[in-house]
Coordinates of C-alpha atoms and ligand atoms in Angstrom, one line a residue:
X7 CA 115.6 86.2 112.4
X8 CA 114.9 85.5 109.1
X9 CA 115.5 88.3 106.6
X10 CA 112.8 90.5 104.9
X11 CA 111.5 90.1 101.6
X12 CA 111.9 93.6 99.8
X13 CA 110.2 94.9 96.8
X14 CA 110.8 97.9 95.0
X15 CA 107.9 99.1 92.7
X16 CA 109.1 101.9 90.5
X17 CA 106.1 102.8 88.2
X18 CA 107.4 103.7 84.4
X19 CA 105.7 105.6 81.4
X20 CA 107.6 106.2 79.0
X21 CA 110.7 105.6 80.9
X22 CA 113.1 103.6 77.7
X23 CA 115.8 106.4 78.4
X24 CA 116.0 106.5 82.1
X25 CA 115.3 102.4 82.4
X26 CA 118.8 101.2 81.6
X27 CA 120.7 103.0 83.8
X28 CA 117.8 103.4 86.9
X29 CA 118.0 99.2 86.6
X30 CA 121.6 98.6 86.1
X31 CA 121.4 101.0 89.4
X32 CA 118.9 99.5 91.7
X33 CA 120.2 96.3 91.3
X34 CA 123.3 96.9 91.8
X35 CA 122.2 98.3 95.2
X36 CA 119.6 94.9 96.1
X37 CA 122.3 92.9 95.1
X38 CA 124.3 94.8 97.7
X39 CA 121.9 94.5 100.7
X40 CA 121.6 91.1 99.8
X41 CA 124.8 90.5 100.4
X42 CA 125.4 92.0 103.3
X43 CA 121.7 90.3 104.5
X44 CA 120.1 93.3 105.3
X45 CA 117.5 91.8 103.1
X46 CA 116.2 88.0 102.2
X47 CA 117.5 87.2 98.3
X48 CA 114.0 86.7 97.7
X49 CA 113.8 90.5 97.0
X50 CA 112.6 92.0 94.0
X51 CA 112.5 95.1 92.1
X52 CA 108.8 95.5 90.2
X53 CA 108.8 97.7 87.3
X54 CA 104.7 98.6 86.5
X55 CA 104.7 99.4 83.0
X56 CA 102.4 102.1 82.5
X57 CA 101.0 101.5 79.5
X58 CA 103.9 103.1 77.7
X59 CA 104.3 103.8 74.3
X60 CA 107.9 103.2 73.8
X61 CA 110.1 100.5 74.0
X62 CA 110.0 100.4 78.0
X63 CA 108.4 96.7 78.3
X64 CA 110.4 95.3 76.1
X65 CA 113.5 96.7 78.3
X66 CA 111.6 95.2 81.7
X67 CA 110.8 91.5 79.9
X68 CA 114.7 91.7 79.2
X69 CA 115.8 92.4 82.5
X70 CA 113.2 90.1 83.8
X71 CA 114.8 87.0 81.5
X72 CA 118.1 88.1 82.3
X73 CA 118.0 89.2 86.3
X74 CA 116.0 86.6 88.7
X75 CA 115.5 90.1 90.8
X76 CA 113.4 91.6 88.3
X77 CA 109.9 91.3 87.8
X78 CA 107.3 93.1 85.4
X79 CA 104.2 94.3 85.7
X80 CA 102.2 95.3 82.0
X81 CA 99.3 97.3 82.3
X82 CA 96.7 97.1 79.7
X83 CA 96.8 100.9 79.7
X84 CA 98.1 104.6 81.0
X85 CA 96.1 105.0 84.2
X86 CA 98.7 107.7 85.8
X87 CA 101.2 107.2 88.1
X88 CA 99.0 107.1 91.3
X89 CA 97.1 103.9 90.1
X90 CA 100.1 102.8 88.3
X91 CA 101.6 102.5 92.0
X92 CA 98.8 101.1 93.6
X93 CA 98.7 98.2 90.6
X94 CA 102.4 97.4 91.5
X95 CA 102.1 97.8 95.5
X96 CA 98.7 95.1 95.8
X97 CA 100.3 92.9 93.3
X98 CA 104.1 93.0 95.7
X99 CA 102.1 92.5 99.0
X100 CA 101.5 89.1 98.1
X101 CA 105.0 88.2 98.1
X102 CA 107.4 90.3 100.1
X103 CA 106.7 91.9 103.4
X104 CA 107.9 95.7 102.9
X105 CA 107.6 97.6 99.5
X106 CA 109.4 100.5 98.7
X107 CA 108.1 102.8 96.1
X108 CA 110.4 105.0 94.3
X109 CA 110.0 106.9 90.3
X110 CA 112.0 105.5 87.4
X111 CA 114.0 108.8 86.8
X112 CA 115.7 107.7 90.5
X113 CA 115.8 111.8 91.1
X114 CA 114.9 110.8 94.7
X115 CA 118.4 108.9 96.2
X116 CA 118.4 105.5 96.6
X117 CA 121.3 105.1 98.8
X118 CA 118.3 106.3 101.6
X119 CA 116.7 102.9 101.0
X120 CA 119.2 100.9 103.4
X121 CA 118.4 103.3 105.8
X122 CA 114.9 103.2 105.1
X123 CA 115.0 99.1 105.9
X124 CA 117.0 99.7 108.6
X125 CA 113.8 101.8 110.0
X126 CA 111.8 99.3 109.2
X127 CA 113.6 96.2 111.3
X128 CA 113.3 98.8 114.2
X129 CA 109.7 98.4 113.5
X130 CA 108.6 101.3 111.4
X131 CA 105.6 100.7 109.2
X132 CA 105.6 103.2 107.0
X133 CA 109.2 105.5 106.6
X134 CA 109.0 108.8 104.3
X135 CA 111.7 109.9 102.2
X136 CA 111.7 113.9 102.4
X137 CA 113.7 115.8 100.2
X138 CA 116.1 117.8 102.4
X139 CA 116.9 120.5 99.7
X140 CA 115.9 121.0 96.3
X141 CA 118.8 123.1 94.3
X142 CA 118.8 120.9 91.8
X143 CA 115.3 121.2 90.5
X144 CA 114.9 124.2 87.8
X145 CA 113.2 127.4 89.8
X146 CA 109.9 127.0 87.6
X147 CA 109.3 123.1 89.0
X148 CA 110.8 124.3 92.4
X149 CA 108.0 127.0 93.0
X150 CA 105.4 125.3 91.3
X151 CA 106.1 122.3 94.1
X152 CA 106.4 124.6 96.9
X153 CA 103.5 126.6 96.0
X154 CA 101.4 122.9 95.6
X155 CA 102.7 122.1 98.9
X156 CA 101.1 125.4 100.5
X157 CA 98.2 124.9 98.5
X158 CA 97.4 121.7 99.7
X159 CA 97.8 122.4 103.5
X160 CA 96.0 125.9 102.9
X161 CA 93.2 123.6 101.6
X162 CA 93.6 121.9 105.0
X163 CA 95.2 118.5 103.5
X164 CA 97.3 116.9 105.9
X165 CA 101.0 115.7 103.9
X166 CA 104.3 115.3 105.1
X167 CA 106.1 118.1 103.3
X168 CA 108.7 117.3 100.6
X169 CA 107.9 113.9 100.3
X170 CA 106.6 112.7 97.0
X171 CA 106.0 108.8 96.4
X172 CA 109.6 107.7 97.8
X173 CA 108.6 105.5 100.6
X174 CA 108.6 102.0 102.5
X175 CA 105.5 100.5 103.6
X176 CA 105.1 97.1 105.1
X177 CA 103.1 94.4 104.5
X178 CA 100.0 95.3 106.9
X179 CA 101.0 99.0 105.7
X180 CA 100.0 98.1 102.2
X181 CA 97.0 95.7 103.2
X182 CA 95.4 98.6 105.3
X183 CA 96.2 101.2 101.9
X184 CA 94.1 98.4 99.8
X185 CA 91.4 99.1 102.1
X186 CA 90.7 103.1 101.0
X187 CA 88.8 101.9 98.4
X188 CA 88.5 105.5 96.3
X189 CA 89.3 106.2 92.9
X190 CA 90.7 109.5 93.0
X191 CA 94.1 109.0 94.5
X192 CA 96.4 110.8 96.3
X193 CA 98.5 108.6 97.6
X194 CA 100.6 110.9 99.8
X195 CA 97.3 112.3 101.4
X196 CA 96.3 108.7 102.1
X197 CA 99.1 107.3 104.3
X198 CA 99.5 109.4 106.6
X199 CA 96.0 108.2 107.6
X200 CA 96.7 104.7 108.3
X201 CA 98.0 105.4 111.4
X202 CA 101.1 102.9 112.0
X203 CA 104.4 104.2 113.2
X204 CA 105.7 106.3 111.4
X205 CA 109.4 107.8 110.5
X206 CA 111.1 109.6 108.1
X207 CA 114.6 109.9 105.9
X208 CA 116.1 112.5 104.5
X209 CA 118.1 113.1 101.4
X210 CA 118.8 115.7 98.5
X211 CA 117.0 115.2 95.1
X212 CA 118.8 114.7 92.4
X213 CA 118.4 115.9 88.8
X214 CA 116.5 114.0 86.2
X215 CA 118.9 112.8 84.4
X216 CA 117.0 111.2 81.3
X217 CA 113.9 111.9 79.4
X218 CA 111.9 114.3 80.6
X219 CA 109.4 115.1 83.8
X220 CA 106.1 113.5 82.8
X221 CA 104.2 116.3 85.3
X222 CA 103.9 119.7 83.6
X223 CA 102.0 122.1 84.7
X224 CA 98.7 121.5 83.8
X225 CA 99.1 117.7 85.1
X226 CA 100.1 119.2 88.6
X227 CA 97.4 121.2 88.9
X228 CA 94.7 119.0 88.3
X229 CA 96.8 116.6 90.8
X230 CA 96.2 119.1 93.3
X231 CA 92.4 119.8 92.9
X232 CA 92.7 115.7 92.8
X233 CA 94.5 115.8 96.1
X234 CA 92.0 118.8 97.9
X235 CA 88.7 117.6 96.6
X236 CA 89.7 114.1 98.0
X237 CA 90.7 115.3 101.1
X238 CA 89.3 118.3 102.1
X239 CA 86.0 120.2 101.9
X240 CA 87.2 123.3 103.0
X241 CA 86.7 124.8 99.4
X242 CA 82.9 124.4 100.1
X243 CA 83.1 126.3 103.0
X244 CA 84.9 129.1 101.3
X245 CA 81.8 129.4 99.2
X246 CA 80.0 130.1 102.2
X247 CA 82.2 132.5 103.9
X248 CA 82.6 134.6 100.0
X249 CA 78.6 134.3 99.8
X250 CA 78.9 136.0 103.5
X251 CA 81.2 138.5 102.4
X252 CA 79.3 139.7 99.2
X253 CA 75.6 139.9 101.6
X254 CA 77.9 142.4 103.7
X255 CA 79.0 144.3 100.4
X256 CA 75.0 144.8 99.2
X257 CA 74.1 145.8 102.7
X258 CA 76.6 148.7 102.8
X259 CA 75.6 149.7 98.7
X260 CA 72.2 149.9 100.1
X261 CA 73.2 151.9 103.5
X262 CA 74.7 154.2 100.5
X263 CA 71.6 154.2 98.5
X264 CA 68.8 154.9 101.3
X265 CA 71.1 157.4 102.2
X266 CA 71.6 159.1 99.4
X267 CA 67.8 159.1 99.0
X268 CA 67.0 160.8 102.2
X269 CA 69.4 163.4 100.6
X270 CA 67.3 164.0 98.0
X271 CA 70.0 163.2 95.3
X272 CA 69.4 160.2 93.5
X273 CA 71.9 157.4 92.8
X274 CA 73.5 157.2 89.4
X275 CA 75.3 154.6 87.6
X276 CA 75.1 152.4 84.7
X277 CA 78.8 151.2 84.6
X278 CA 78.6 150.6 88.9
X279 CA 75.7 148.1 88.2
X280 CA 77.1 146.7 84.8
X281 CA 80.4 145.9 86.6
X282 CA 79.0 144.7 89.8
X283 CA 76.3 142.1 87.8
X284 CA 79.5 140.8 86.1
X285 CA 81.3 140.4 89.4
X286 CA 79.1 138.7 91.1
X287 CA 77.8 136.7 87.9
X288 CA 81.8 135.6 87.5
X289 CA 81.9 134.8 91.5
X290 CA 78.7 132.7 91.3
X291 CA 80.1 130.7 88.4
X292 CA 83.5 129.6 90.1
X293 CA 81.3 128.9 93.3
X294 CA 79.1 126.6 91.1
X295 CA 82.8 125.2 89.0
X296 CA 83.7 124.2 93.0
X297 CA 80.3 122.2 93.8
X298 CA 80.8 120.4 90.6
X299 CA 84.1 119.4 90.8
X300 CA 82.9 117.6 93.9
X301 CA 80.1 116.1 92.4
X302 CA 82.2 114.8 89.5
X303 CA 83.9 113.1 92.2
X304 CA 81.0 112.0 93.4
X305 CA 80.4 110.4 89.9
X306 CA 83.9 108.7 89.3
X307 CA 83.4 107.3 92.8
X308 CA 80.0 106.0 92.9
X309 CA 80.9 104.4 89.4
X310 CA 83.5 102.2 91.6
X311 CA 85.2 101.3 88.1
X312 CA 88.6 99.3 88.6
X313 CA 91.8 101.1 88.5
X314 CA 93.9 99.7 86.4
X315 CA 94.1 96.2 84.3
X316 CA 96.7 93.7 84.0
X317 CA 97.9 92.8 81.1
X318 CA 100.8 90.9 82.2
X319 CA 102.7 90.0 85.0
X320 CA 106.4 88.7 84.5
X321 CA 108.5 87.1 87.4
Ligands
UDP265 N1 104.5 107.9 85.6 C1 103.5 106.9 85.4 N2 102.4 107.2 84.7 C2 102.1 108.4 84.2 C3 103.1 109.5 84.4 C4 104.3 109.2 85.1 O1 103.7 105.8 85.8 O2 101.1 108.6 83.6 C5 105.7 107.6 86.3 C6 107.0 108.0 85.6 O3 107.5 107.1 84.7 C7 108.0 108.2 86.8 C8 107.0 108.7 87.9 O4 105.7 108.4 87.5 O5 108.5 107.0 87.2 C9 107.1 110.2 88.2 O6 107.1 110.9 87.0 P1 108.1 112.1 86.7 O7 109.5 111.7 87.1 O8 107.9 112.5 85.3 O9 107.5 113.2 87.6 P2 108.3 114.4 88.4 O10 109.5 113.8 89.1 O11 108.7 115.4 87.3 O12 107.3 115.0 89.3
MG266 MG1 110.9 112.6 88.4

């Protein structure tokens, strides 16, 4: 059997501390599998520069000059790391037949990626890296994770737990992903759609050892509303089931108030009625805050703008 072409797409913004030693490390690994044939020596790593405003393409076209493994991907600007991803994985499927995706910072351990292609010759499609543990991640990023995790499959988003963008896909994989067609991605939502056969890895994450984590916070959250909105309209729902819930709160206030009109005492109570038109007033406004953020969804979408641009592609 001929051997598999591999390419590993590693998306980068910003990335000119970690690149060095993440490339002196990957291919130091392909070179390895190549070797030992696990792999065709038509394999390739991909870096997709991310529109980056450092000195990270001029660190990929080195490597590209110097290492016939290395190509380069320049995109004309920052479109995030889920479209940077998708730029590098349509532009590998034309020339290897698995892809595995992994972050610059290599936090998630490549020594799983053998294994991962060893999955693959057993005819896996898609194989998941999932974090086994995650000591080594600062207790502010490990809770905001876990607590994006629960979110997500609170909200009724289906996603294999632990596992970021550390994954293989094959060739038909990949071709099926180009099909979803949307512009809100969430890539780890997505696959688990496709269907194929399916399998998983497992592995401990490792500390970023460079630069620093391009998700804070507030780039997390709106990933998640990103990820429910795109998945799920179970927030809708919950407008229903609150609108539900308030109707039952009036009925029992007026139960109260005819009651305590038979009694011949009046009902009092300027601050009651002051506090309950701001309650519902606030209630009604994150109710509407959830129907637009599906509209503007709506919007991107029907706008069907491309993802990303080229700007250059290096072999
Ligand atoms: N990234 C990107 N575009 C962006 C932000 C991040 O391509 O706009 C890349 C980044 O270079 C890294 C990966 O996405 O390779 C994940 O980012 P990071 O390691 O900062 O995220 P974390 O591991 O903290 O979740
Ligand atoms: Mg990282």
């Amino acid at each position: 059997m001929e051997n598999s072409i591999l390419a590993i797409v590693v998306p980068c913004f910003n990335e000119e501390e970690s690149l060095p030693k993440s490339n002196e490390r990957l291919l130091g690994l392909l070179d390895s599998m190549i070797l030992e044939r696990q792999v065709s020596n038509e394999s390739y790593i991909l870096y997709v520069d991310d529109g980056s405003r450092d000195r990270t393409w001029q660190l990929i076209a080195g490597y590209c000059q110097t290492d016939a493994h290395v190509r380069g991907l320049k995109l004309a600007g920052n479109v995030g790391h889920q479209n940077a991803l998708m730029a590098g994985l349509e532009t590998a499927r034309e020339d290897s037949d698995m892809t595995i995706s992994i972050d610059a910072d290599l936090q998630d351990d490549i020594h799983s990626i053998p294994e991962m292609v060893k999955k693959y010759d057993d005819g896996c499609d898609i194989v998941y890296g999932v974090r086994r543990k995650r000591t080594t991640d600062t207790f502010f990023k490990r809770t905001t994770a876990q607590m994006f995790y629960k979110f997500m499959s609170g909200m009724g988003v289906k996603s294999v737990y632990n596992h970021a963008d550390f994954r293989l896909m094959s060739r038909r994989a990949v071709n099926a992903l180009c099909q979803y067609e949307e512009r809100n991605l969430f890539l780890r939502g997505l696959v688990p759609l496709l269907g194929y056969k399916t399998d998983s890895v497992y592995y401990d994450r490792l500390e970023r050892e460079s630069g620093e984590s391009k998700y804070p916070l507030s780039k997390m959250l709106s990933f998640a509303i990103d990820g429910v909105t795109s998945f799920s309209v179970k927030p809708l729902r919950l407008i229903f089931d609150l609108g539900l819930i308030f109707l039952l709160i009036s009925l029992i206030i007026l139960v109260y108030v005819i009651v305590a009109l038979c009694r011949g005492n009046g009902v009092q109570g300027w601050a009651s009625l002051m506090l309950s038109i701001w309650f519902v007033g606030g209630c009604v406004l994150i109710c509407l805050s959830i129907i637009a953020a599906y509209i503007g969804r709506i919007y991107t979408e029907g706008k069907h703008r491309p993802r990303y641009n080229i700007e250059k592609y290096m072999k």
